[in-house]
Short mmCIF file of C-alpha atoms in Angstrom, two decimals:
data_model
loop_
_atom_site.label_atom_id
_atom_site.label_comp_id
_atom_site.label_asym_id
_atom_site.label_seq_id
_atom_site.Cartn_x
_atom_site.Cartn_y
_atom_site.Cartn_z
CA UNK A 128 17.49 4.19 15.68
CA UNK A 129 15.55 7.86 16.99
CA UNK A 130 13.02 9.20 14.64
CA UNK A 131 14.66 11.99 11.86
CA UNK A 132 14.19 15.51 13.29
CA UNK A 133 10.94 16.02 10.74
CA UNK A 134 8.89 13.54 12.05
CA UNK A 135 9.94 14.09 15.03
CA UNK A 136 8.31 18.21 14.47
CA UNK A 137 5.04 16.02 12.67
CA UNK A 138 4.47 13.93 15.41
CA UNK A 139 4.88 17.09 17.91
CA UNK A 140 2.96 19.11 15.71
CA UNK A 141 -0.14 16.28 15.30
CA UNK A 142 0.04 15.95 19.29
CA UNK A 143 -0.51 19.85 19.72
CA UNK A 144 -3.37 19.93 17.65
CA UNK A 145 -4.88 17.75 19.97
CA UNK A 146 -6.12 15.32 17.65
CA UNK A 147 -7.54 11.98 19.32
CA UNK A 148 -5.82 8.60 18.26
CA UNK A 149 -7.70 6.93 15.23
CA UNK A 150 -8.50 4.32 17.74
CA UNK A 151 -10.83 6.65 19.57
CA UNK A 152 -12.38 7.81 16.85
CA UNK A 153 -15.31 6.68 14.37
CA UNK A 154 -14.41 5.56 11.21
CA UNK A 155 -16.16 8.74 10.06
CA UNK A 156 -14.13 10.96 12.20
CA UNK A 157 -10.57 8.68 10.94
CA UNK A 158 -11.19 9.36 7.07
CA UNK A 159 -11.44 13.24 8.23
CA UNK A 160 -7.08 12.89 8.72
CA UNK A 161 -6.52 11.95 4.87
CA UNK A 162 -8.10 15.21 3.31
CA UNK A 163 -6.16 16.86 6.46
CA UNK A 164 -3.12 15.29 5.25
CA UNK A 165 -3.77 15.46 1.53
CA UNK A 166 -4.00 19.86 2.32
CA UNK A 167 -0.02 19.13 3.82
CA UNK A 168 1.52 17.41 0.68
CA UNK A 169 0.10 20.01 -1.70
CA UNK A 170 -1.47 19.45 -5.37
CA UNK A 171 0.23 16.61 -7.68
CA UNK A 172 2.22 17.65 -10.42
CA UNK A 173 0.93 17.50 -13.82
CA UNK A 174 0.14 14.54 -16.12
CA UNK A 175 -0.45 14.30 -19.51
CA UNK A 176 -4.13 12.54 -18.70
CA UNK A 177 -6.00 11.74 -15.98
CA UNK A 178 -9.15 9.08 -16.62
CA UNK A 179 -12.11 7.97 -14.52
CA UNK A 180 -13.61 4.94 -16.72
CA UNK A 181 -16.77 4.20 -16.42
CA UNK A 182 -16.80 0.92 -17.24
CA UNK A 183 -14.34 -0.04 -14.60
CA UNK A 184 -15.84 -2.47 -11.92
CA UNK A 185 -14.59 -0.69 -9.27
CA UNK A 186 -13.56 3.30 -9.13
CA UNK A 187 -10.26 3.79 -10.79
CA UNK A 188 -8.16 7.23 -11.45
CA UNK A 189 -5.79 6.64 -14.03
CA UNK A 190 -3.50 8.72 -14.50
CA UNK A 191 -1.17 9.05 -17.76
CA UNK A 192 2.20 10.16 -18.28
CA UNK A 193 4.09 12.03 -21.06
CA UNK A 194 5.50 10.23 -23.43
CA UNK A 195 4.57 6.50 -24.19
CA UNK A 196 4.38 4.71 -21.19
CA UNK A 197 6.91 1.81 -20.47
CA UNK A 198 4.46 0.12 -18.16
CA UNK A 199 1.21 -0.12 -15.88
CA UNK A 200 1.26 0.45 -12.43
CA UNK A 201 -2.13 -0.70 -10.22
CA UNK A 202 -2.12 1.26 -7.18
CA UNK A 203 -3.76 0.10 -3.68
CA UNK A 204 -3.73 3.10 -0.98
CA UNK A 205 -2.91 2.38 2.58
CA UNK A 206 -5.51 3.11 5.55
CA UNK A 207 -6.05 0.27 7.32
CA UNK A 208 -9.31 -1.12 4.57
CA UNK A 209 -11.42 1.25 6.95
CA UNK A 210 -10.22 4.97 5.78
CA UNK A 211 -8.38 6.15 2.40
CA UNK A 212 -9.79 7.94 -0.98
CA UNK A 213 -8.33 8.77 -4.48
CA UNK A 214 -8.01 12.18 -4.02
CA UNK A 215 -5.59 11.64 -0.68
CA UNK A 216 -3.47 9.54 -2.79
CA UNK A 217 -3.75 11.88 -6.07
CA UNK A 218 -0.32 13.56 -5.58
CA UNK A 219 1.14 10.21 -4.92
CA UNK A 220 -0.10 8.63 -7.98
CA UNK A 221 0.85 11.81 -10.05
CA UNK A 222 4.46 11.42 -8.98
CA UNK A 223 4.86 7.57 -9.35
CA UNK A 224 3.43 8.03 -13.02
CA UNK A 225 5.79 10.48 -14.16
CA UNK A 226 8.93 9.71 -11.97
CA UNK A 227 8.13 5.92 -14.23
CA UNK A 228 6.75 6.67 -17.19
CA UNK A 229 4.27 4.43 -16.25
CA UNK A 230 -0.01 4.77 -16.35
CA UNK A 231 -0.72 4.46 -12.71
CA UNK A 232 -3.99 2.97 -11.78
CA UNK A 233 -5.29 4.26 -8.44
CA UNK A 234 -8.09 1.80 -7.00
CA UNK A 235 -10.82 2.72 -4.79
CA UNK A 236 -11.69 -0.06 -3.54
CA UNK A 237 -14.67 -0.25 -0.69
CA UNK A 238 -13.84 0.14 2.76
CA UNK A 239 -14.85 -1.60 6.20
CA UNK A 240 -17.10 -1.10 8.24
CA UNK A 241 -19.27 -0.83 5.72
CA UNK A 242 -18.08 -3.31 3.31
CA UNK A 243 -16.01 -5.85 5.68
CA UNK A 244 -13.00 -8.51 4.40
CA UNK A 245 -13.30 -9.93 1.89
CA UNK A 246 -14.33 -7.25 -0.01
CA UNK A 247 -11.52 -5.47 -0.52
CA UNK A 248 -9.37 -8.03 -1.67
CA UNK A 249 -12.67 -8.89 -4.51
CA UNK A 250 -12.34 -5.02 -5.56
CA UNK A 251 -8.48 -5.30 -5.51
CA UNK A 252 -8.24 -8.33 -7.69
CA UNK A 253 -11.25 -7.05 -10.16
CA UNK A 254 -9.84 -4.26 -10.67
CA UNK A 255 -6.53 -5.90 -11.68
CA UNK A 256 -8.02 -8.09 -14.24
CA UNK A 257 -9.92 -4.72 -15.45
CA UNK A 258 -6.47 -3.37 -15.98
CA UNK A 259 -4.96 -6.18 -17.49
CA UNK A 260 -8.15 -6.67 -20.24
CA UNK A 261 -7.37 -3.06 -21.04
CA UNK A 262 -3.79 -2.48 -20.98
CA UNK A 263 -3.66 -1.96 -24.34
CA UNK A 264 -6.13 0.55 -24.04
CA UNK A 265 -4.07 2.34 -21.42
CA UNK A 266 -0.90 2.09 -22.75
CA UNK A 267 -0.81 1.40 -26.54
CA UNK A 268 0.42 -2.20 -26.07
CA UNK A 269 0.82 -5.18 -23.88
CA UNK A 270 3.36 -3.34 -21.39
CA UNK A 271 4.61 -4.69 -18.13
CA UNK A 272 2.30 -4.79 -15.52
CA UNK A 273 3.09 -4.29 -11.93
CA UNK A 274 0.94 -4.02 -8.26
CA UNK A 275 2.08 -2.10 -5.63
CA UNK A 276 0.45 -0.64 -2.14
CA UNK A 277 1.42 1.17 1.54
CA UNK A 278 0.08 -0.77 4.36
CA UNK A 279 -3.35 -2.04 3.87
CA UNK A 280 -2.82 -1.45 0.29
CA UNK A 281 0.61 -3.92 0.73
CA UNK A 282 -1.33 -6.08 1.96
CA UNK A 283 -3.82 -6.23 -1.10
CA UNK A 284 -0.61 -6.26 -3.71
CA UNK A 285 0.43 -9.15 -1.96
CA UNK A 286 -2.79 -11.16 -1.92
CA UNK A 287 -3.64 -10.42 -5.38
CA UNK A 288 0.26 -11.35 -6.66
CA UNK A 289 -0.32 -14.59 -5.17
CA UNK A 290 -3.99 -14.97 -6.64
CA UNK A 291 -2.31 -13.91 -10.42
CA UNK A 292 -0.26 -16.77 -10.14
CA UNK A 293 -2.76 -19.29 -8.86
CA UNK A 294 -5.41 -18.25 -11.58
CA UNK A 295 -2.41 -18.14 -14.23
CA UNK A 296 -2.72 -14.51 -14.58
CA UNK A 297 -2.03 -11.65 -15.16
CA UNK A 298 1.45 -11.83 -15.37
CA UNK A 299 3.51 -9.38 -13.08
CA UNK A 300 6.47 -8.14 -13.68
CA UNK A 301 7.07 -7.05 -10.21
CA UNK A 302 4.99 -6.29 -6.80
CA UNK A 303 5.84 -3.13 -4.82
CA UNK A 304 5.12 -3.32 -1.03
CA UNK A 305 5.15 -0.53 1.12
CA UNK A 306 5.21 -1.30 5.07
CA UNK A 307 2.72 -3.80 3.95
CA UNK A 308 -0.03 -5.71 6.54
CA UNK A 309 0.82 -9.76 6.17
CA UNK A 310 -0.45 -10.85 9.38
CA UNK A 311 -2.52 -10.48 12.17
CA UNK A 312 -0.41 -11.18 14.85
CA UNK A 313 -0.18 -8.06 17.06
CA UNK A 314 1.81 -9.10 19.88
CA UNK A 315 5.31 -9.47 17.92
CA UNK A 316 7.80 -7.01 19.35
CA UNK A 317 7.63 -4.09 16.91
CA UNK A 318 4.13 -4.05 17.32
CA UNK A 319 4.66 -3.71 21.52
CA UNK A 320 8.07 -1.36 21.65
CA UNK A 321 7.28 1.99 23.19
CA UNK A 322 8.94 3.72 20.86
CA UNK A 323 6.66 2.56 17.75
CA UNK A 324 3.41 3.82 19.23
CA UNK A 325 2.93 7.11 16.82
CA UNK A 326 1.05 8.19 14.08
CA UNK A 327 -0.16 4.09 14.09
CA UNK A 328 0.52 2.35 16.83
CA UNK A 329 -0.83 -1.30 18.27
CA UNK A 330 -4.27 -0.09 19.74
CA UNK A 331 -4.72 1.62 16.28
CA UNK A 332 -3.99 -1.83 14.31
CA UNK A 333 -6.20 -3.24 16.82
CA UNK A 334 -9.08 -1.23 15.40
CA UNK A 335 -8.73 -1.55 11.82
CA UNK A 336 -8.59 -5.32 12.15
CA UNK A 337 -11.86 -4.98 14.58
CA UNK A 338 -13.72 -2.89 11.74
CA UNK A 339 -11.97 -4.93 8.88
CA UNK A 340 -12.59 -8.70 10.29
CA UNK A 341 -14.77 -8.34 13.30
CA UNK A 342 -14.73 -12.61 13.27
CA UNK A 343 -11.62 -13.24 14.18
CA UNK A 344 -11.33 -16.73 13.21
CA UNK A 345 -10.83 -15.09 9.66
CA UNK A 346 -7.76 -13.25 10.12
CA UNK A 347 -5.42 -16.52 9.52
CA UNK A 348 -6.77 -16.74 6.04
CA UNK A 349 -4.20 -16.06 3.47
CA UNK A 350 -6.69 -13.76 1.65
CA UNK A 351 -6.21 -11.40 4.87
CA UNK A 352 -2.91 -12.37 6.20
CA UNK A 353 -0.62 -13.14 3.37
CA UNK A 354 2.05 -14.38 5.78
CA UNK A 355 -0.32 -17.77 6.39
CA UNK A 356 -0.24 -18.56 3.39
CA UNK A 357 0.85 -22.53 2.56
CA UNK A 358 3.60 -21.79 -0.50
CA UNK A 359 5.19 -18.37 -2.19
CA UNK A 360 7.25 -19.89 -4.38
CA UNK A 361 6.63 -18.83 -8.48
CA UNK A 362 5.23 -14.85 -7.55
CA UNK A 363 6.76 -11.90 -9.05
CA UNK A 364 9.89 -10.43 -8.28
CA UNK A 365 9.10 -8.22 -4.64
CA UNK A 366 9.96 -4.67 -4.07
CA UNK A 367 9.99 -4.18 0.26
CA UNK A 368 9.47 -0.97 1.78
CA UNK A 369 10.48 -0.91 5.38
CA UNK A 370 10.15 1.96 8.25
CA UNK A 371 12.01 0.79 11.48
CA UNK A 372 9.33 2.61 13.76
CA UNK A 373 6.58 0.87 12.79
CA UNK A 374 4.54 -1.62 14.71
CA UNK A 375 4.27 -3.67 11.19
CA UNK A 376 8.05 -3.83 10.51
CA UNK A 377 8.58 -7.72 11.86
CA UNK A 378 5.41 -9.37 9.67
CA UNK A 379 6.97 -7.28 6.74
CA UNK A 380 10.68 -8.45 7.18
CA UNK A 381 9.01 -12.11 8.02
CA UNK A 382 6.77 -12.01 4.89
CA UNK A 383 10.29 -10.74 2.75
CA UNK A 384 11.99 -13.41 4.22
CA UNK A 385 9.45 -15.99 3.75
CA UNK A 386 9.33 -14.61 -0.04
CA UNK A 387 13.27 -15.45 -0.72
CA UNK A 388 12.97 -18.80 1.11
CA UNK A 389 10.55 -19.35 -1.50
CA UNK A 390 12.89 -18.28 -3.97
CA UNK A 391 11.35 -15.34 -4.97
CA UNK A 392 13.67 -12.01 -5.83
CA UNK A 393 13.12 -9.58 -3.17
CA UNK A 394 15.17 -6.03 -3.18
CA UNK A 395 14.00 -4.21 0.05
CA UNK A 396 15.39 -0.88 1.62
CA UNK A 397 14.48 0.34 5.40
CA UNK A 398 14.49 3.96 5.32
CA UNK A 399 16.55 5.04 9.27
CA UNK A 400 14.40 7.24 10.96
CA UNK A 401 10.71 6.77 9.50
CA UNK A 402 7.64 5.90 10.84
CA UNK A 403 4.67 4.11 9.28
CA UNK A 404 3.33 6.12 6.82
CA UNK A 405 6.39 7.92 5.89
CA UNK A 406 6.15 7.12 1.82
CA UNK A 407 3.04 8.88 1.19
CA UNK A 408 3.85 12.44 2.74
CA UNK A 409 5.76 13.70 0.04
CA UNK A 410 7.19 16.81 0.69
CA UNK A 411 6.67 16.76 4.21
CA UNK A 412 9.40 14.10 5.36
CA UNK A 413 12.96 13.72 3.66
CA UNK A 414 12.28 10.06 4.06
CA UNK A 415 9.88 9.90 1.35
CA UNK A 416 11.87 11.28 -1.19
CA UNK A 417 14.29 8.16 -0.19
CA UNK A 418 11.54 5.98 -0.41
CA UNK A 419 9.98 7.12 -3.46
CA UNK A 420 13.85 7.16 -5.07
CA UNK A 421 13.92 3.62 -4.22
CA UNK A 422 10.64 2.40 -5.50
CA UNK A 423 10.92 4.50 -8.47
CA UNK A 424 14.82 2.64 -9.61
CA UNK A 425 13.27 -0.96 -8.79
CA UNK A 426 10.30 -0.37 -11.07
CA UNK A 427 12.72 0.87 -13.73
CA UNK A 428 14.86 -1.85 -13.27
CA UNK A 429 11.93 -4.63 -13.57
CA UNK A 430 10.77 -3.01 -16.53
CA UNK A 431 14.19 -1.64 -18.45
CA UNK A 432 14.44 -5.97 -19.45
CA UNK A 433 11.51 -6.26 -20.98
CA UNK A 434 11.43 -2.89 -23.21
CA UNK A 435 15.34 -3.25 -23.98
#
């Protein structure tokens, strides 16, 4: 399955430029591509409100639809826990919130080096029981509430689905995950075929884990591998995201399948011709209009039972 013609041009056009790899760079130098990036997709279209709350114990952009919203949506952005900001993922967030008619909450949650595993998961799953404590607040009533994430961000919907339903809360009506990270294993054969060496590639995976959990003995824990974990059964209702040249694509189909052996609903689409990262360059690739058309019906659908 080749790559579509337009990332085909992005990946030419990256190469010219004569960027370095992300694993060659610092992580300072890395979280230079997202603003880079960001400049390509162009400015978000407009919401009704957008909200920085103080209070929140961890930064969080919400951002507000017309209308009265039918649900919340807590956003965790991609990057590998190492690079990644709310204003990268601004446009994003914009179009999930009024393509739903749901508040979407984008989470800034801190990143490694600096702040290494687990801390990102802690900020993920406080800021989740923020949201829950005032949903009311952010939509008028006690709407549906759903978690969803690209990548790195997957991973931390996944992690904190399964931590909801071990604490007893808060419910979820669904979890949305975008190529996400479930394991640590980075010798499986999507992670090693030529072809899926782009934009992220193995070496690159390498060095997010290295800055994320420099003690390897770690990376089997559930809280940074979801795939480990013991038992899925009882989480919400999965949404799964796929790109077939991406060096995460087997621990993603692995962790779906693991998810309906559990007997957990999963719907998941992979998009022909994509590459990891695909979903968040709207308006540069075709294949995240697909994408977002995709995630955009299965939130509808999870929430259209509970507000018929």
């Amino acid at each position: 399955m080749a790559l579509d013609d337009a990332t085909s041009n992005l990946v030419a056009q990256l190469a010219a430029s004569g960027m370095p790899p992300i694993q060659e760079m610092t992580p300072e130098q890395a979280r230079g591509l997202g603003p880079a990036l960001a400049e390509m997709y162009g400015p978000g279209p407009v919401v009704a409100r957008v909200d920085e709350p103080a209070d929140a114990p961890v930064p969080l952009r919400v951002l507000t639809p017309e209308g009265t919203p039918r649900g919340v949506v807590v956003y965790y952005h991609g990057g590998g826990w190492v690079i990644g900001a709310l204003d990268e993922f601004d446009h994003l967030g914009r179009l999930l919130a009024n393509r739903t008619g749901c508040v979407v909450v984008l989470v800034d949650y801190r990143l490694a080096p600096e702040h290494r595993y687990p801390t990102a998961v802690e900020d993920a799953w406080a800021a989740l029981g923020w949201v829950d404590a005032h949903l009311t607040d952010l939509a008028g009533s006690r709407v549906p509430l759903v978690v969803a994430g690209d990548s790195a961000g997957g991973n931390l919907s996944a992690i904190v689905a399964r931590r909801a339903r071990d604490a007893g809360g808060p419910a979820l009506a669904a979890q949305v995950l975008v190529y996400p990270v479930t394991d640590a294993d980075v010798d499986r054969p999507s992670y090693v075929d030529p072809e899926n060496q782009l934009l992220v590639n193995r070496d690159s995976m390498i060095w997010f884990w290295d800055h994320y959990t420099p003690d390897a003995a770690v990376r089997s824990d559930p809280d940074a591998s979801p795939l480990q974990a013991s038992d899925l059964a009882g989480l919400p209702p999965a949404v799964v995201l796929h790109a077939p040249h991406d060096p995460l694509l087997d621990e993603g189909v692995a962790y779906a399948d693991r998810l309906e052996q559990a007997g957990v609903e999963v719907t998941r689409l992979l998009v022909p011709g994509q590459m990891h990262g695909f979903f968040t360059m709207v308006g540069v690739l075709p294949g995240a209009a697909v994408g977002m058309d995709f995630v955009v019906g299965e939130i509808d659908r999870h929430l259209s039972p509970v507000t018929a």
